[in-house]
Coordinates of N, CA and C and ligand atoms in Angstrom, one line a residue:
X1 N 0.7 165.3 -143.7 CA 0.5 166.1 -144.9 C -0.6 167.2 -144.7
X2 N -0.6 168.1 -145.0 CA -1.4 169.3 -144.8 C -1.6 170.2 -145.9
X3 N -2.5 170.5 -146.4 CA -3.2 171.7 -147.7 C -2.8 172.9 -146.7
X4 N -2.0 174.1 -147.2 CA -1.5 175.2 -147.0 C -1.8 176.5 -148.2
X5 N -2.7 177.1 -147.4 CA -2.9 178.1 -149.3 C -1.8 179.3 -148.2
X6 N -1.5 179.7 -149.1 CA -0.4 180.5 -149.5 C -0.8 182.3 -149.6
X7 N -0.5 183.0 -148.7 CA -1.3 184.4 -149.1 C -0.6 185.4 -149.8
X8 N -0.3 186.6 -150.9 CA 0.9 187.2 -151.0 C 0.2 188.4 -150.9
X9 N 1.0 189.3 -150.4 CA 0.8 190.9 -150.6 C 1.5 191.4 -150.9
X10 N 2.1 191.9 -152.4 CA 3.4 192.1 -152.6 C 3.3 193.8 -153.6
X11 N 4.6 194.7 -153.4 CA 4.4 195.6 -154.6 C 5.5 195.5 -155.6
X12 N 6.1 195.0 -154.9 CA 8.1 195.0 -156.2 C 7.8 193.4 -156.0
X13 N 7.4 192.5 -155.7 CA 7.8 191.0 -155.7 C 8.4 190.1 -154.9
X14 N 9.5 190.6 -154.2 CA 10.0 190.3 -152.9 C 9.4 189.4 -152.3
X15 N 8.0 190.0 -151.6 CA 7.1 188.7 -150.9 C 6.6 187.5 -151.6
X16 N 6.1 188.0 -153.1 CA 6.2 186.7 -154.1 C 6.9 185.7 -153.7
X17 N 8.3 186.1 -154.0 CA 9.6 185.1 -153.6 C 9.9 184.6 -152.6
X18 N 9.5 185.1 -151.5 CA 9.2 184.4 -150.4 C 8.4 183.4 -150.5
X19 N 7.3 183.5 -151.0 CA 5.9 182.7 -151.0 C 6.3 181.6 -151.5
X20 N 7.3 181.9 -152.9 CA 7.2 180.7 -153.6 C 8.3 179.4 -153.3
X21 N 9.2 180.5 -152.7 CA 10.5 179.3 -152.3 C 9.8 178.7 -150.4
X22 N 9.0 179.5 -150.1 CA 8.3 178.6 -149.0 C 7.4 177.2 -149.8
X23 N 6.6 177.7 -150.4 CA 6.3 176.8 -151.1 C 6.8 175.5 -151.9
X24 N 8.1 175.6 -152.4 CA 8.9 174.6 -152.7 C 9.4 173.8 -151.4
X25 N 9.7 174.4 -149.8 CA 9.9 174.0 -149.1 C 9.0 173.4 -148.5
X26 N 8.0 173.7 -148.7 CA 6.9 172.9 -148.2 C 6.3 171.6 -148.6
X27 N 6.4 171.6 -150.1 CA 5.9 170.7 -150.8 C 7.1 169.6 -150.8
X28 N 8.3 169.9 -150.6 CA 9.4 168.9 -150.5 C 9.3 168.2 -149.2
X29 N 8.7 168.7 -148.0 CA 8.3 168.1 -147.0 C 6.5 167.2 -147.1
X30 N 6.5 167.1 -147.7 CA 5.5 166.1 -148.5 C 3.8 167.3 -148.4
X31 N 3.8 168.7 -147.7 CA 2.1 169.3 -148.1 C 2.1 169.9 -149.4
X32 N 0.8 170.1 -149.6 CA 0.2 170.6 -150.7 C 0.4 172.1 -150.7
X33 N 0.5 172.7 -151.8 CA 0.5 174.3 -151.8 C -0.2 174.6 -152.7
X34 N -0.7 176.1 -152.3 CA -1.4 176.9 -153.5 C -1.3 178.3 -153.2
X35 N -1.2 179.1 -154.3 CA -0.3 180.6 -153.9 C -1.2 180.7 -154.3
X36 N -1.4 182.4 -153.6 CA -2.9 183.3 -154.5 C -2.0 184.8 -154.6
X37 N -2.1 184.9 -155.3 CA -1.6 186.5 -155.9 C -2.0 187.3 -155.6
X38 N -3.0 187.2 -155.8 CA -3.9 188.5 -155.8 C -5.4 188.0 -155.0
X39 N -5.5 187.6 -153.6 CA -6.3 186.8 -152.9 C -7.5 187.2 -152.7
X40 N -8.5 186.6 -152.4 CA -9.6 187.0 -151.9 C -10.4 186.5 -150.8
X41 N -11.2 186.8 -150.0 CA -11.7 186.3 -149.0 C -12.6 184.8 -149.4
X42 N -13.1 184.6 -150.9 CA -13.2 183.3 -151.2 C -12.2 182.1 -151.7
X43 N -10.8 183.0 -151.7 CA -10.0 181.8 -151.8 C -9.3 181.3 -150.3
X44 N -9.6 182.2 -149.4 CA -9.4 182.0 -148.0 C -10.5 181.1 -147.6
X45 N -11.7 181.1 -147.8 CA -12.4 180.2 -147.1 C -11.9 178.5 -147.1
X46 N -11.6 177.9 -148.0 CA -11.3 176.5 -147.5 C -10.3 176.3 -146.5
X47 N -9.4 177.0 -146.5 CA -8.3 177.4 -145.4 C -8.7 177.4 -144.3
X48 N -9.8 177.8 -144.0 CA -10.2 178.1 -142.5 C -10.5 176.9 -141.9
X49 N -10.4 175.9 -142.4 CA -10.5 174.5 -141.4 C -8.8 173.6 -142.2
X50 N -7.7 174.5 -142.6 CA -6.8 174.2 -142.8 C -5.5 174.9 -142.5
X51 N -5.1 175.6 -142.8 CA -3.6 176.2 -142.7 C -3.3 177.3 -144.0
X52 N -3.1 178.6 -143.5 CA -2.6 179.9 -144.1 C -1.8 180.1 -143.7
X53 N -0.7 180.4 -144.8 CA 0.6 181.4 -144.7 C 0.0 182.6 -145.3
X54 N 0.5 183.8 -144.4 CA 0.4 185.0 -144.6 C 1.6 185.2 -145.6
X55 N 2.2 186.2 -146.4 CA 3.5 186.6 -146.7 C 2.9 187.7 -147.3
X56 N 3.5 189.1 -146.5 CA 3.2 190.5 -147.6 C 4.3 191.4 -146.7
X57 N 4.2 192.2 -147.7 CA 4.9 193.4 -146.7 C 4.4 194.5 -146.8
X58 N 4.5 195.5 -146.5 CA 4.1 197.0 -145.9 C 4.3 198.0 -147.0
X59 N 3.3 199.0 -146.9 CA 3.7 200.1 -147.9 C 2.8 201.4 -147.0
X60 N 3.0 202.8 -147.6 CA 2.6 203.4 -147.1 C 3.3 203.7 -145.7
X61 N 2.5 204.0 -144.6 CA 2.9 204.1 -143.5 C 1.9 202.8 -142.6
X62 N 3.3 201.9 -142.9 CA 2.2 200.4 -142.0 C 1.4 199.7 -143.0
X63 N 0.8 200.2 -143.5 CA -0.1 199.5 -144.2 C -0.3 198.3 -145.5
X64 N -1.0 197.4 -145.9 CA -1.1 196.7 -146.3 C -0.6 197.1 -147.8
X65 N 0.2 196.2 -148.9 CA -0.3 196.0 -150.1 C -1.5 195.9 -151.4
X66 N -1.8 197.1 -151.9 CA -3.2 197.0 -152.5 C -3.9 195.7 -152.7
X67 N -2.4 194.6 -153.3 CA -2.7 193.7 -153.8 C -3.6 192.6 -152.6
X68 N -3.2 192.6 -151.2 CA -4.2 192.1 -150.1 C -5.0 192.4 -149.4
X69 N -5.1 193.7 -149.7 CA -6.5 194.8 -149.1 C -7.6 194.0 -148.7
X70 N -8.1 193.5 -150.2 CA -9.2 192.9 -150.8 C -9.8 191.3 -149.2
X71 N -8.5 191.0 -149.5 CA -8.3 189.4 -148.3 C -8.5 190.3 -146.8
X72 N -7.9 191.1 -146.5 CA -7.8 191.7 -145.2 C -9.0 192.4 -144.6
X73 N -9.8 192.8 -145.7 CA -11.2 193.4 -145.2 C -12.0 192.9 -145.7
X74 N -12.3 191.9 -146.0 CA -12.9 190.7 -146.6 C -13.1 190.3 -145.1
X75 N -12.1 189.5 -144.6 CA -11.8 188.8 -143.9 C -12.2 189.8 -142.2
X76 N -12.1 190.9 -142.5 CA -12.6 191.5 -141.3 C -13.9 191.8 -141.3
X77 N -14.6 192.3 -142.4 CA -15.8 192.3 -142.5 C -16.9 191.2 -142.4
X78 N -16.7 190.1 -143.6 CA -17.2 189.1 -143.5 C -17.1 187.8 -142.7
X79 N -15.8 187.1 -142.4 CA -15.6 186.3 -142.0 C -15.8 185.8 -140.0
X80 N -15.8 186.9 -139.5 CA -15.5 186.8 -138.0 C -14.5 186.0 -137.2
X81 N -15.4 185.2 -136.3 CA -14.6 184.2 -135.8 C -14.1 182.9 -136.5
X82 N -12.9 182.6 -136.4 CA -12.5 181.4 -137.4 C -11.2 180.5 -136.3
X83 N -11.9 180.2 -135.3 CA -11.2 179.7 -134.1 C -10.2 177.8 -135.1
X84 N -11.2 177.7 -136.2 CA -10.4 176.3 -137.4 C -9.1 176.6 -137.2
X85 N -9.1 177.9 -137.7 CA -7.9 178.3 -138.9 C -6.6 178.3 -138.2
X86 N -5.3 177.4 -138.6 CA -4.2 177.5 -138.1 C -3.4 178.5 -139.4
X87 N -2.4 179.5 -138.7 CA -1.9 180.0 -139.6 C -0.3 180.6 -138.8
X88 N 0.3 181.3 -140.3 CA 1.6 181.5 -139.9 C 1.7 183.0 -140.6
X89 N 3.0 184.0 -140.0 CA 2.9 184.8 -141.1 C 4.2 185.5 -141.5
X90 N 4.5 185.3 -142.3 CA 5.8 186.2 -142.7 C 6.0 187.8 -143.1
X91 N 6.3 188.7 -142.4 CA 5.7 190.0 -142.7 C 7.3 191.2 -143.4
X92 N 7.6 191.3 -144.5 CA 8.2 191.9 -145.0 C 8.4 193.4 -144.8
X93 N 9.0 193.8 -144.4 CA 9.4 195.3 -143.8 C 10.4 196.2 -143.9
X94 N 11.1 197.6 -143.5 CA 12.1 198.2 -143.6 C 12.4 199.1 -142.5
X95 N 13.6 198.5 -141.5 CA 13.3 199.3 -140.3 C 13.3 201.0 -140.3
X96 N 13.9 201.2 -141.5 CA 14.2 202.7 -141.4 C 12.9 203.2 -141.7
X97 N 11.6 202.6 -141.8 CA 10.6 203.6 -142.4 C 9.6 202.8 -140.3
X98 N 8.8 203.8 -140.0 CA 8.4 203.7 -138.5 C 7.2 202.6 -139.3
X99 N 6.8 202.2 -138.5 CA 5.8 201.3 -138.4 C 6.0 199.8 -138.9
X100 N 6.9 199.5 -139.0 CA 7.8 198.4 -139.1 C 7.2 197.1 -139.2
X101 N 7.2 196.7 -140.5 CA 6.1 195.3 -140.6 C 5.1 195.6 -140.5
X102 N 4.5 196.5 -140.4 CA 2.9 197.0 -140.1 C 1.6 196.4 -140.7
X103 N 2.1 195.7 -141.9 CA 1.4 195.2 -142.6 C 0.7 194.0 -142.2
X104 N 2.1 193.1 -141.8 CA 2.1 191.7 -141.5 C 1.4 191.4 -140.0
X105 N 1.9 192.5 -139.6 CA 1.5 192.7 -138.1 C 0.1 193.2 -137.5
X106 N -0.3 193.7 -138.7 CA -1.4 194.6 -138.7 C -2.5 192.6 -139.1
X107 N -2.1 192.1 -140.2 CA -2.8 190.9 -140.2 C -2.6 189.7 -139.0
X108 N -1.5 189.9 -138.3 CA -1.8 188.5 -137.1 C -2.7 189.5 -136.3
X109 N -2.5 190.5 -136.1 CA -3.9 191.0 -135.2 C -5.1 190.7 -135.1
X110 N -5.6 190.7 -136.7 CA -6.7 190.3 -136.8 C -7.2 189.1 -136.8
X111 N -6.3 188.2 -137.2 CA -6.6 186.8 -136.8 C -6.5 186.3 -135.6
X112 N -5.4 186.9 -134.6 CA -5.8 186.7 -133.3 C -7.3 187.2 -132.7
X113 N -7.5 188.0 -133.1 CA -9.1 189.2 -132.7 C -10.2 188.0 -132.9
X114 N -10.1 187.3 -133.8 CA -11.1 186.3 -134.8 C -11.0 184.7 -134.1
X115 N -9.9 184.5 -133.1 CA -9.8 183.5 -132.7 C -8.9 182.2 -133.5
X116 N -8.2 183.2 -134.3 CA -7.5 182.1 -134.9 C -6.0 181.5 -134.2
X117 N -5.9 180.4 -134.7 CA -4.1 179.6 -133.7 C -3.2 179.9 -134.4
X118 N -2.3 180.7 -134.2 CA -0.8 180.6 -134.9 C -0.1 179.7 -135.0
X119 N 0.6 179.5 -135.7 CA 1.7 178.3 -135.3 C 2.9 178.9 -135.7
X120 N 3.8 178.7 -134.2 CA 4.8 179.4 -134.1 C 4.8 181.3 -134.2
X121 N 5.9 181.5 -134.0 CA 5.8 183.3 -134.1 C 5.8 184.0 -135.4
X122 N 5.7 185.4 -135.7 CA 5.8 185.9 -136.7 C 6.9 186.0 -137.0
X123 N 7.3 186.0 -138.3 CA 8.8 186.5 -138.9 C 8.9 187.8 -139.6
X124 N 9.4 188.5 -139.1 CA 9.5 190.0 -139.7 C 11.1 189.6 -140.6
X125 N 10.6 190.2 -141.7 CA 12.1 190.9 -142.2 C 12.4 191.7 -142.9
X126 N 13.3 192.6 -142.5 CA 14.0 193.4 -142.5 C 15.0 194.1 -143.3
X127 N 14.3 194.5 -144.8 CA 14.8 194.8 -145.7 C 16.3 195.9 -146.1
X128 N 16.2 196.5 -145.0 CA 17.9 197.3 -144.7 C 18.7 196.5 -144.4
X129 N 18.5 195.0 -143.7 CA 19.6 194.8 -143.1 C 19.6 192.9 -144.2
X130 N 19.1 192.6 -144.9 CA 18.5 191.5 -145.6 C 18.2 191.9 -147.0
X131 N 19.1 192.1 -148.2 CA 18.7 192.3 -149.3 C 17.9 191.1 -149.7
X132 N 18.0 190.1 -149.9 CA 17.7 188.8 -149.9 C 16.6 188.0 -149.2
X133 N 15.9 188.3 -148.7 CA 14.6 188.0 -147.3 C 14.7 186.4 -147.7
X134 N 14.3 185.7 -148.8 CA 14.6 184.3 -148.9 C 15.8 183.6 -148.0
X135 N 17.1 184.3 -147.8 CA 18.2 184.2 -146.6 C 17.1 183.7 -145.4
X136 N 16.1 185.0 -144.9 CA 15.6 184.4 -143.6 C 14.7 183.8 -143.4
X137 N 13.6 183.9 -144.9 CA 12.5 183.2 -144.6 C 12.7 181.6 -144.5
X138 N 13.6 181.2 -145.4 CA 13.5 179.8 -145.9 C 13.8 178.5 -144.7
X139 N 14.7 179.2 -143.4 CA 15.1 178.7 -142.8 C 14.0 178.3 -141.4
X140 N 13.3 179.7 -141.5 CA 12.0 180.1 -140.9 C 11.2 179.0 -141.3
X141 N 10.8 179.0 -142.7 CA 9.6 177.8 -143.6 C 10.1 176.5 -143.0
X142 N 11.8 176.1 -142.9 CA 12.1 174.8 -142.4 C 11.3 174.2 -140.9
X143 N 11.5 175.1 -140.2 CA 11.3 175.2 -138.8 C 9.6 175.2 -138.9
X144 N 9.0 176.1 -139.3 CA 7.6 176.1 -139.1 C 7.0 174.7 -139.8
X145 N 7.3 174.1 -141.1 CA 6.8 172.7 -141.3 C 7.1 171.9 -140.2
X146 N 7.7 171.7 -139.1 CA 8.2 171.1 -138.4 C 6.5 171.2 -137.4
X147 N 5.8 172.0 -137.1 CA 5.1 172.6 -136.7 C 3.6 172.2 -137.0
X148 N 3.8 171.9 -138.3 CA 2.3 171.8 -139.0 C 1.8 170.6 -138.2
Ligands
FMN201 C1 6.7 203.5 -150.6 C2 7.2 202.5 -149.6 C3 6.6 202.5 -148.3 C4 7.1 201.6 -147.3 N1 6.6 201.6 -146.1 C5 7.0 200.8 -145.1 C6 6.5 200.8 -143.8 O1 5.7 201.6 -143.4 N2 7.0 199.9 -142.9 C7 7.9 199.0 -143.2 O2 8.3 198.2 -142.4 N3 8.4 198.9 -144.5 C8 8.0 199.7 -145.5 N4 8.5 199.7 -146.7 C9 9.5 198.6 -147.1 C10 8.9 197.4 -147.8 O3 7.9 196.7 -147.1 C11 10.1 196.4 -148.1 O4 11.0 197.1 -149.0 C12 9.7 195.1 -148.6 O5 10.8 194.2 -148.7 C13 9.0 195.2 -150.0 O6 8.6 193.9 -150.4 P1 7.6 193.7 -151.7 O7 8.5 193.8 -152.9 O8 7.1 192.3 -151.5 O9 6.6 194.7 -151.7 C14 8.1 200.6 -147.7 C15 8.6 200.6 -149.0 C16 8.1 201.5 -149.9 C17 8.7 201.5 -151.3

């Protein structure tokens, strides 16, 4: 069993609903969850000797959701090395716009940079070709509990 906080970066909700049906998937496999909405680098700290899911997707060109700015340079600023922290990340995207996932991608960077362990690969998806991203995350969340 494993405490898993939950990250979202969302602007229409989409990633929300990923977060949350991972969450149900999670907790059915017997861990703990806790979503953060609207996150911040002190709801990240217990995590860091636990397990983070990332889940946001991209706005702008590449770039993060207002809504996890806050977590992301928090977390680059303050935090540094966090060699603890096991994490995962689901990164929401649209291939027709360039920088593709840029968001999600732009956060495993930084947690690699910081010394953190992934578990398993990233999951991008791919909102032109996936109206529904719950279709690919959920099967993804199956596979990565497997992992924890
Ligand atoms: C204004 C705008 C900019 C976007 N920029 C990107 C981008 O640079 N790269 C990308 O992969 N997807 C981009 N997207 C696609 C979104 O990430 C995608 O639709 C995602 O599913 C939205 O999820 P959300 O509802 O959680 O925000 C953009 C969407 C909008 C509306």
């Amino acid at each position: 069993m494993a405490e898993i906080g939950i990250f979202v970066g969302t602007m229409y909700g989409n990633a929300l609903l990923v977060a949350e049906e991972a969450a149900a998937i999670l907790e059915g496999e017997g861990h703990q969850t806790q979503i953060f909405e609207d996150p911040t680098p002190e709801d990240w700290l217990p995590f860091q000797e636990k397990i983070a899911l990332v889940v946001t997707s991209t706005t702008g060109q590449g770039d993060l959701p207002e809504s996890i700015v806050p977590l992301f340079e928090g977390i680059k600023e303050r935090l540094g090395y966090q060699p603890n922290l096991r994490y995962g990340v689901i990164a929401l995207g649209d291939s027709t716009y360039s920088h593709y996932c840029g968001g999600g991608l732009k956060f495993d960077a930084l947690l690699q940079e910081q010394g953190a362990q992934r578990v398993g690969e990233v999951l991008t998806i791919d909102a032109s070709e996936h109206p529904e991203p719950e279709g690919q995350s959920n099967p993804w969340v199956e596979h990565w509990a497997t992992l924890l």
